[in-house]
CSV table of C-alpha atoms in Angstrom, one decimal:
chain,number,residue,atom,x,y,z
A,1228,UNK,CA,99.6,32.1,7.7
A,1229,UNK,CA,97.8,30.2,4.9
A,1230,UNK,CA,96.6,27.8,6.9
A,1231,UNK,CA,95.0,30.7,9.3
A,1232,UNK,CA,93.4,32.0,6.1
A,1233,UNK,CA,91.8,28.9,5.1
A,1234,UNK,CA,90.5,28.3,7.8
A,1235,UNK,CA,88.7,31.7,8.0
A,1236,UNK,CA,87.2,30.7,4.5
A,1237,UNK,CA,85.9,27.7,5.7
A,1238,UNK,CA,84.5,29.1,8.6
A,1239,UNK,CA,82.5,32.4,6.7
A,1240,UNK,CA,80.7,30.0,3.8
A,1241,UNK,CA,79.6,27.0,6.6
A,1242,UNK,CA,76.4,29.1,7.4
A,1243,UNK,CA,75.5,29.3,3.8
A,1244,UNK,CA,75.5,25.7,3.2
A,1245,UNK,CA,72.1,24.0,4.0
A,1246,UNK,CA,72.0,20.3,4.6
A,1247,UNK,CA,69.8,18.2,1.8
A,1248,UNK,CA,65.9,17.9,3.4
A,1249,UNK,CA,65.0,14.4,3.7
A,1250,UNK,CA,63.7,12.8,1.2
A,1251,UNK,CA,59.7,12.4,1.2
A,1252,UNK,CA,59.5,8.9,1.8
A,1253,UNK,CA,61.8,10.0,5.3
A,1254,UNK,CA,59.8,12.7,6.1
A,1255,UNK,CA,56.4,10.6,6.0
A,1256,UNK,CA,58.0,7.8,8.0
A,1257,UNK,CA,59.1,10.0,10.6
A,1258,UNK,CA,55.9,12.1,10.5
A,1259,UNK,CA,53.6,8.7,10.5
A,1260,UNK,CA,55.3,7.0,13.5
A,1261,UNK,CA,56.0,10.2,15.5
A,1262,UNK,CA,51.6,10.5,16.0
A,1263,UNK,CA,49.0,8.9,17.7
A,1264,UNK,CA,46.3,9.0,15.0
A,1265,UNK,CA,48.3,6.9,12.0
A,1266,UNK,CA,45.2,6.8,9.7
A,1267,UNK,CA,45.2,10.9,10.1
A,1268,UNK,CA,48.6,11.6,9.0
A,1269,UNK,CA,48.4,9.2,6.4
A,1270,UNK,CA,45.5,11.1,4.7
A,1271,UNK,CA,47.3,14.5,5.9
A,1272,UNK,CA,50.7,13.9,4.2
A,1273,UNK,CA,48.5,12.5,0.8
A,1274,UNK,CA,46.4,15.9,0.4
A,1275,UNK,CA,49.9,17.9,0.8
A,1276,UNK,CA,51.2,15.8,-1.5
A,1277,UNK,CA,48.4,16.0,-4.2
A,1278,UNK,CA,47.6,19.4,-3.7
A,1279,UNK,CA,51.5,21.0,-3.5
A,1280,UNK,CA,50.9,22.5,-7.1
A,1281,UNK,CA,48.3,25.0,-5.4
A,1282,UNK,CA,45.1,23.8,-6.4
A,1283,UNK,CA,41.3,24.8,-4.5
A,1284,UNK,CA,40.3,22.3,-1.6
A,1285,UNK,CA,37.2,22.4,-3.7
A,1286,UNK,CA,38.9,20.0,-6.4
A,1287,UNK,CA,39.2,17.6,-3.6
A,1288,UNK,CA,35.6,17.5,-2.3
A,1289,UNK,CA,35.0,16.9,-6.1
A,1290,UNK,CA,36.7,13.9,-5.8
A,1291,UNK,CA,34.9,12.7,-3.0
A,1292,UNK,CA,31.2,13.7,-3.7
A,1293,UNK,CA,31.0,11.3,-6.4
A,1294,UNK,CA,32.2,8.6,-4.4
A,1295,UNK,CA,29.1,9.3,-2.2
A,1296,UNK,CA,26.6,9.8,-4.5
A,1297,UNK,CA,27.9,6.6,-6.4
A,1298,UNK,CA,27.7,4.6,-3.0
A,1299,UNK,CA,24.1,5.9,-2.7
A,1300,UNK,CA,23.1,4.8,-6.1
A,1301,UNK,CA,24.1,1.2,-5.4
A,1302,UNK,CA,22.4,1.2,-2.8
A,1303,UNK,CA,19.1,2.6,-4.3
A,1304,UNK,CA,20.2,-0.1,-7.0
A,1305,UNK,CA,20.3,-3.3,-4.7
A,1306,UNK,CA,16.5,-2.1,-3.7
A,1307,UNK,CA,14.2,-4.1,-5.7
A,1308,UNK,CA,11.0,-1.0,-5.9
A,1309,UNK,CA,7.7,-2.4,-5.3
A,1310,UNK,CA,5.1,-2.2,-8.6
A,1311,UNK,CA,2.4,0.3,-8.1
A,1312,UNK,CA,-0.9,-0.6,-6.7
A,1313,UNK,CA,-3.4,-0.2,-9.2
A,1314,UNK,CA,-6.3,2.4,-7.9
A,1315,UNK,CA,-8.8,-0.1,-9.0
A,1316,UNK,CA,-8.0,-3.2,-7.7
A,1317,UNK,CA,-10.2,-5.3,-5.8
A,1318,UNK,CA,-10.5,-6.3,-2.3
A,1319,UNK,CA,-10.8,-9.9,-2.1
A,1320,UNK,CA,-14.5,-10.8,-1.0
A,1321,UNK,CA,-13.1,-12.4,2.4
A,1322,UNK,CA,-11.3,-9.5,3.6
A,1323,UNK,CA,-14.3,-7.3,2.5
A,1324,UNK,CA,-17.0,-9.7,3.8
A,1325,UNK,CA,-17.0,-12.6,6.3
A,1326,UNK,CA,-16.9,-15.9,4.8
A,1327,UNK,CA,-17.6,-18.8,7.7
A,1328,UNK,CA,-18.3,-22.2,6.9
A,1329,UNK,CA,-19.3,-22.0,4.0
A,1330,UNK,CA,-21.3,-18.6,5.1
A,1331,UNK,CA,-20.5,-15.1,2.9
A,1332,UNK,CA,-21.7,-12.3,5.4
A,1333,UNK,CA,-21.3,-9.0,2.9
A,1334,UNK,CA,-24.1,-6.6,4.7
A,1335,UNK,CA,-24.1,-2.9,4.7
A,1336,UNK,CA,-20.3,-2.4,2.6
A,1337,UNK,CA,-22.1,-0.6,-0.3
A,1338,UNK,CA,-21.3,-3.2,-3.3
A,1339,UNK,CA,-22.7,-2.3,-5.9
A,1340,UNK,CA,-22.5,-5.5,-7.7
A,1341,UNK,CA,-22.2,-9.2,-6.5
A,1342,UNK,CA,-18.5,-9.8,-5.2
A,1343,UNK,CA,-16.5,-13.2,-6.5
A,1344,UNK,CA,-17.7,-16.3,-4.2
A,1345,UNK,CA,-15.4,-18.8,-3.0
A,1346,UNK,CA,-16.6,-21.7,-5.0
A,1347,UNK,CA,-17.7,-24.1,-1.6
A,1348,UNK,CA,-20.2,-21.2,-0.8
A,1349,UNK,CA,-23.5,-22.5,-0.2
A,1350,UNK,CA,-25.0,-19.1,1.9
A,1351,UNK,CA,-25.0,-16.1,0.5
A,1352,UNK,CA,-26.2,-13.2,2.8
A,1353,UNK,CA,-25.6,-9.5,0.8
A,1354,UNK,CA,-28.7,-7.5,2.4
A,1355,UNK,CA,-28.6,-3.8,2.8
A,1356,UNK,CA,-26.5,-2.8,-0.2
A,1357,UNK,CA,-26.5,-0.9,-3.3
A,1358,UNK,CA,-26.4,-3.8,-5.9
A,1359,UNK,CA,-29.2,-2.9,-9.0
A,1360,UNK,CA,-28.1,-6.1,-11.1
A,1361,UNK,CA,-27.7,-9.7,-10.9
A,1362,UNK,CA,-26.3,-11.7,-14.0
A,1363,UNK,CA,-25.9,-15.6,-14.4
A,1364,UNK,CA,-22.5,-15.1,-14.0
A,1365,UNK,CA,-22.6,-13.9,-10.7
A,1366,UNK,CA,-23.4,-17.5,-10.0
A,1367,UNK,CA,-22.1,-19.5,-12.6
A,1368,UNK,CA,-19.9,-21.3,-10.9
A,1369,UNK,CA,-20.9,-21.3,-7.1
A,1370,UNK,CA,-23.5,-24.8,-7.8
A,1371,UNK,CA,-23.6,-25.7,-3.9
A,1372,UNK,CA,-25.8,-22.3,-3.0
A,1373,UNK,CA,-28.7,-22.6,-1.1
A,1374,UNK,CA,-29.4,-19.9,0.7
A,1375,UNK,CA,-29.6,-16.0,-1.5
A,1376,UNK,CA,-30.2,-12.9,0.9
A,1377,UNK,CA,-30.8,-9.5,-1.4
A,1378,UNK,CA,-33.0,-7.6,1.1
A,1379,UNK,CA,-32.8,-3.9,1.0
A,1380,UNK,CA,-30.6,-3.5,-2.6
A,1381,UNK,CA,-31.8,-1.5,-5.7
A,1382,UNK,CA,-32.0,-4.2,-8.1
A,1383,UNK,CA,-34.1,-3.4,-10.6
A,1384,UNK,CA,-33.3,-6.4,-13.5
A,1385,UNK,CA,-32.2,-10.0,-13.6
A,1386,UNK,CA,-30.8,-11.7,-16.3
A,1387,UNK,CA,-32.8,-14.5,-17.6
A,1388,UNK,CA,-31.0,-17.5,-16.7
A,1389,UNK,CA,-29.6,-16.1,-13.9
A,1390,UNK,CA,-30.4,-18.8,-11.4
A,1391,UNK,CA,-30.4,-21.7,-14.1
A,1392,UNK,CA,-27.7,-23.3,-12.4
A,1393,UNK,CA,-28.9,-23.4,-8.9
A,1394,UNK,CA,-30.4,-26.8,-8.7
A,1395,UNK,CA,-29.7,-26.5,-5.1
A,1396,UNK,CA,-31.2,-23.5,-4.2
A,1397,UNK,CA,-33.5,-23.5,-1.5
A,1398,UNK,CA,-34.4,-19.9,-0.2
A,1399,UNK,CA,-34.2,-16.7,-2.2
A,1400,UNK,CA,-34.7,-13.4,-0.5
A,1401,UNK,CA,-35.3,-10.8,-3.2
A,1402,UNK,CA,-37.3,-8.4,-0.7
A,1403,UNK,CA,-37.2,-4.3,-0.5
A,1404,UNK,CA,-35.9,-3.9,-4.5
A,1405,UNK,CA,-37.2,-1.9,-7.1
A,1406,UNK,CA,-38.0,-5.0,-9.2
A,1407,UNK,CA,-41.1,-4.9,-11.9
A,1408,UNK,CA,-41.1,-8.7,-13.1
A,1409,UNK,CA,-40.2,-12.1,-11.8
A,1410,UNK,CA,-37.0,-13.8,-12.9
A,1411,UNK,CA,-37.5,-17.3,-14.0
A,1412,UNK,CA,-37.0,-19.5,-10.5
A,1413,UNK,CA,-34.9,-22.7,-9.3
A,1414,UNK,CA,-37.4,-25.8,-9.2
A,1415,UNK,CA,-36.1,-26.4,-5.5
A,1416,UNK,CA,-37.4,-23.3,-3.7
A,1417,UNK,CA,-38.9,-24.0,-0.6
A,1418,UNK,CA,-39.0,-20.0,0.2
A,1419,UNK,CA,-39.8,-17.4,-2.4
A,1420,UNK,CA,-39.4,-13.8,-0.8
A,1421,UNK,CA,-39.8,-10.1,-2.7
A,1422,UNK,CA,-42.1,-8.6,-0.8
A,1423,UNK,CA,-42.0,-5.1,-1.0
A,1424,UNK,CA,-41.3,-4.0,-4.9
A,1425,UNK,CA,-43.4,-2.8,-7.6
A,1426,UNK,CA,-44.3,-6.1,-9.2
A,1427,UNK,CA,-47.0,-6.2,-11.3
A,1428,UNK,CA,-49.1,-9.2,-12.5
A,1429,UNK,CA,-48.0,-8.6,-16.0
A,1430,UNK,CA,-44.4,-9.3,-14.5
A,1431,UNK,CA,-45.4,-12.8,-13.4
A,1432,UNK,CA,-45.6,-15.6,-15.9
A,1433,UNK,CA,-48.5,-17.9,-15.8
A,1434,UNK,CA,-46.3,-20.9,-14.9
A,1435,UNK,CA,-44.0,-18.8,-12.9
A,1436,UNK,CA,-44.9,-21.2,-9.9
A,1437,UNK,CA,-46.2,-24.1,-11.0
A,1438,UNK,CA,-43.0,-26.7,-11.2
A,1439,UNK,CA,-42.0,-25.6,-7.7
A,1440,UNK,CA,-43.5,-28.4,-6.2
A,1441,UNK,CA,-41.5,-28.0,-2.3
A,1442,UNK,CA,-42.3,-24.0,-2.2
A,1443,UNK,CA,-43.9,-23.6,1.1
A,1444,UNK,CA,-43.4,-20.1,1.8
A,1445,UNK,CA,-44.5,-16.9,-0.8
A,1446,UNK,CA,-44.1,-13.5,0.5
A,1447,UNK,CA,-45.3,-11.0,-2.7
A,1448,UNK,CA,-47.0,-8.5,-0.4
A,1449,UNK,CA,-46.3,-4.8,-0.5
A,1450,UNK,CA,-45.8,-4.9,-4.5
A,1451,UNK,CA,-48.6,-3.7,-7.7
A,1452,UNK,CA,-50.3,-6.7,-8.1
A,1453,UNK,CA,-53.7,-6.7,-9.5
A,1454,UNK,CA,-54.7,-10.2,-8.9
A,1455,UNK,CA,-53.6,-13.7,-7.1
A,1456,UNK,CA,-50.7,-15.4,-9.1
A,1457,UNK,CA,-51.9,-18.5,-11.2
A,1458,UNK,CA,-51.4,-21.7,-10.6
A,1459,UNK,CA,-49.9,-22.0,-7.1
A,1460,UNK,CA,-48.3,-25.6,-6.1
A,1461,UNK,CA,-50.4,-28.1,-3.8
A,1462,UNK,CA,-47.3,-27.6,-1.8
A,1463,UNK,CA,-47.4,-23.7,-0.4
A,1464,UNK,CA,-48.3,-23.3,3.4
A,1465,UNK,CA,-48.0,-19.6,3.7
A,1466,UNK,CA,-49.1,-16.7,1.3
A,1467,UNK,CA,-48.8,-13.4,2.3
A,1468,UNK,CA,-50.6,-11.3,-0.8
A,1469,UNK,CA,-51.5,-8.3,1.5
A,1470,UNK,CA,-51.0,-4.3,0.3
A,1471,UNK,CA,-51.3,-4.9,-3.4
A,1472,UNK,CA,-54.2,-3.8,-5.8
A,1473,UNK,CA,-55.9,-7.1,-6.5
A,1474,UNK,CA,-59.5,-6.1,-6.8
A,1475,UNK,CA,-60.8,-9.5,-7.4
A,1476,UNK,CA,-60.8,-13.4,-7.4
A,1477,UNK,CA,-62.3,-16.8,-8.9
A,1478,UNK,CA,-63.5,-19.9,-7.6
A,1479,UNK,CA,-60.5,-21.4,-9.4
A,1480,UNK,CA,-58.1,-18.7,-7.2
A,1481,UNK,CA,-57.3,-21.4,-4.7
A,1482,UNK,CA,-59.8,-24.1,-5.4
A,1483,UNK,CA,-61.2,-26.0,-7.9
A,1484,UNK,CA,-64.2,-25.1,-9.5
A,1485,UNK,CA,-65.4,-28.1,-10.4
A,1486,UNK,CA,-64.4,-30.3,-7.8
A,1487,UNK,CA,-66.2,-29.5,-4.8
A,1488,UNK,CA,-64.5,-32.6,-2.6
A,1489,UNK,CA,-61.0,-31.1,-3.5
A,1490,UNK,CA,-59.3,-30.2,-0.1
A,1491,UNK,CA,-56.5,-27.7,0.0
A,1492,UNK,CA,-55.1,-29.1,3.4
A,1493,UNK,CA,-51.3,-27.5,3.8
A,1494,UNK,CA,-52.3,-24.1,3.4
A,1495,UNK,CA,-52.3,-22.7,7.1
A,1496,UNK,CA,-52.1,-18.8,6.3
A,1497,UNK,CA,-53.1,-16.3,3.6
A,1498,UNK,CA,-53.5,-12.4,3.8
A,1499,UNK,CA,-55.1,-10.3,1.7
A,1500,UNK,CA,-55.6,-7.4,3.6
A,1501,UNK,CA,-54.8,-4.1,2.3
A,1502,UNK,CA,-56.5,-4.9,-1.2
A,1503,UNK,CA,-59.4,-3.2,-2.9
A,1504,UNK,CA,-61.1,-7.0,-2.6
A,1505,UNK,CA,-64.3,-7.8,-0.7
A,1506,UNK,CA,-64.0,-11.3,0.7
A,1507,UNK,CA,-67.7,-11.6,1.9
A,1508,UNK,CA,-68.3,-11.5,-2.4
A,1509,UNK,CA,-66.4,-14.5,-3.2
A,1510,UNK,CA,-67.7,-17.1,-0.8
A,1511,UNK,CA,-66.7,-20.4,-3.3
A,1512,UNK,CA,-63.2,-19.1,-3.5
A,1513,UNK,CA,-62.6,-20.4,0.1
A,1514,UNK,CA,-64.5,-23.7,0.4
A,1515,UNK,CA,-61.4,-25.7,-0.2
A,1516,UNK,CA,-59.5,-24.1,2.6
A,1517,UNK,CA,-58.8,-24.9,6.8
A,1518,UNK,CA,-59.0,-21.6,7.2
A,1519,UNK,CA,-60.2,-18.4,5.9
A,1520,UNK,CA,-58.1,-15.3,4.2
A,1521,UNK,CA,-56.9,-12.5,6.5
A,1522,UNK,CA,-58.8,-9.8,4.7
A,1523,UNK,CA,-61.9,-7.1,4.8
A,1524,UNK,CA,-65.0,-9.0,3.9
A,1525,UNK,CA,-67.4,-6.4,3.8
């Protein structure tokens, strides 16, 4: 009979005794190996773990936006920024212009000013700008030049000394300017252009010509002048003087006075039409010559 009761006792408190869960390192094992995506459950079974006590998903994406944000920011780090391009820098004179063989083409780009020459330049060609200036150190150290193109700028001044350097200069093309006065000139000019300006004579020295014993070529028509430059070389062939204001000339002009043998053979043209000058008053200003002035001589 007591066993019979005992038994009965065991039998009513069995239900109320749970079995022990398994331990967490069990449970993760079993739940790891029992799925397909291992790295999943991994991170599944870590959040329950972590986050048990109750707290907000959002403390977890707090974790994990830094960690982004950080990554970004070595990133941005390991990029080395490039300085900042100054608004005034220069564009070198090649890229600008078109330098060839010793050849700088810089026509129509609206400089203002001469650009920096690579030092072997020996032709310069910068018509059809807006330079008003040139300076001796435009040229200071560009010696092999010669060949200068300035047609069509707005240069009004030259520094004295500005071609001083230029023993090598043969041409210089100072044509359609503004200029009022002649800069001082390279002893080797064989071409002297400036045709249409607003020279003057007072803007020509007396011996602004003289030395230039190979000029062949002077082109001072379209400009103020009032009367033919002095002292021309033995060596000019061409002299274009026409559309200026010279009222007058001497027997001394382009002769010699008082040498009536003296022969002024390498002259082949000079114009002097478009001046207030009669030609048919002057008849011993042309006995030296070939050939007679282009002009009105009555």
């Amino acid at each position: 009979m007591k066993t019979l009761q005992s038994t009965l006792l065991l039998l009513l408190f069995v239900p109320l005794i749970k079995p022990a869960p398994p331990t967490q390192q069990d449970s993760r094992i079993i739940y790891d190996y029992g799925t397909d995506n291992f790295e999943e459950s991994i991170f599944s079974q870590d959040y329950e773990d972590k986050y048990l006590d109750g707290k907000n998903i959002k403390e977890k994406e707090t974790v994990i936006i830094p960690n982004e944000k950080s990554l970004q920011l070595q990133k941005d780090e390991a990029i080395t920024p490039l300085p900042p391009r100054k608004e005034n820098d220069e564009m070198p004179t090649c890229l600008l212009c078109v330098c060839l063989s010793g050849s700088v083409y810089c026509e129509e780009v609206d400089i203002d000013t001469v650009p920096p020459l690579p030092k072997e330049s020996a032709y310069l060609y910068a018509r059809f700008n807006k330079i008003k200036k040139l300076t001796a150190k435009d040229f200071a150290d560009i010696p092999n030049l010669r060949r200068l193109d300035f047609t069509g700028n707005l240069i009004e001044d030259i520094e004295d000394g500005t071609f001083s350097k230029l023993s090598l200069l043969e041409e210089l093309s100072l044509a359609e300017n503004q200029l009022l006065k002649l800069p001082v000139l390279p002893p080797k000019l064989t071409l002297f252009n400036a045709k249409y300006n607003k020279i003057k004579s007072r803007g020509i020295k007396a011996n602004a010509f003289k030395k230039l014993n190979n000029l062949t070529f002077l082109y001072l028509d379209h400009n103020a002048l009032e009367s033919v430059p002095l002292n021309l070389p033995e060596s000019l062939r061409v002299i274009h003087l026409q559309f200026n204001n010279i009222a007058s000339i001497t027997d001394d002009t382009f002769c010699k006075a008082n040498d009536t043998s003296y022969i002024r053979d390498r002259i082949e043209e000079i114009r002097l039409e478009g001046n207030p000058v009669v030609l048919g008053k002057h008849p011993n200003s042309f006995i030296c010559l070939k050939r007679l002035p282009i002009g009105s001589y009555f």
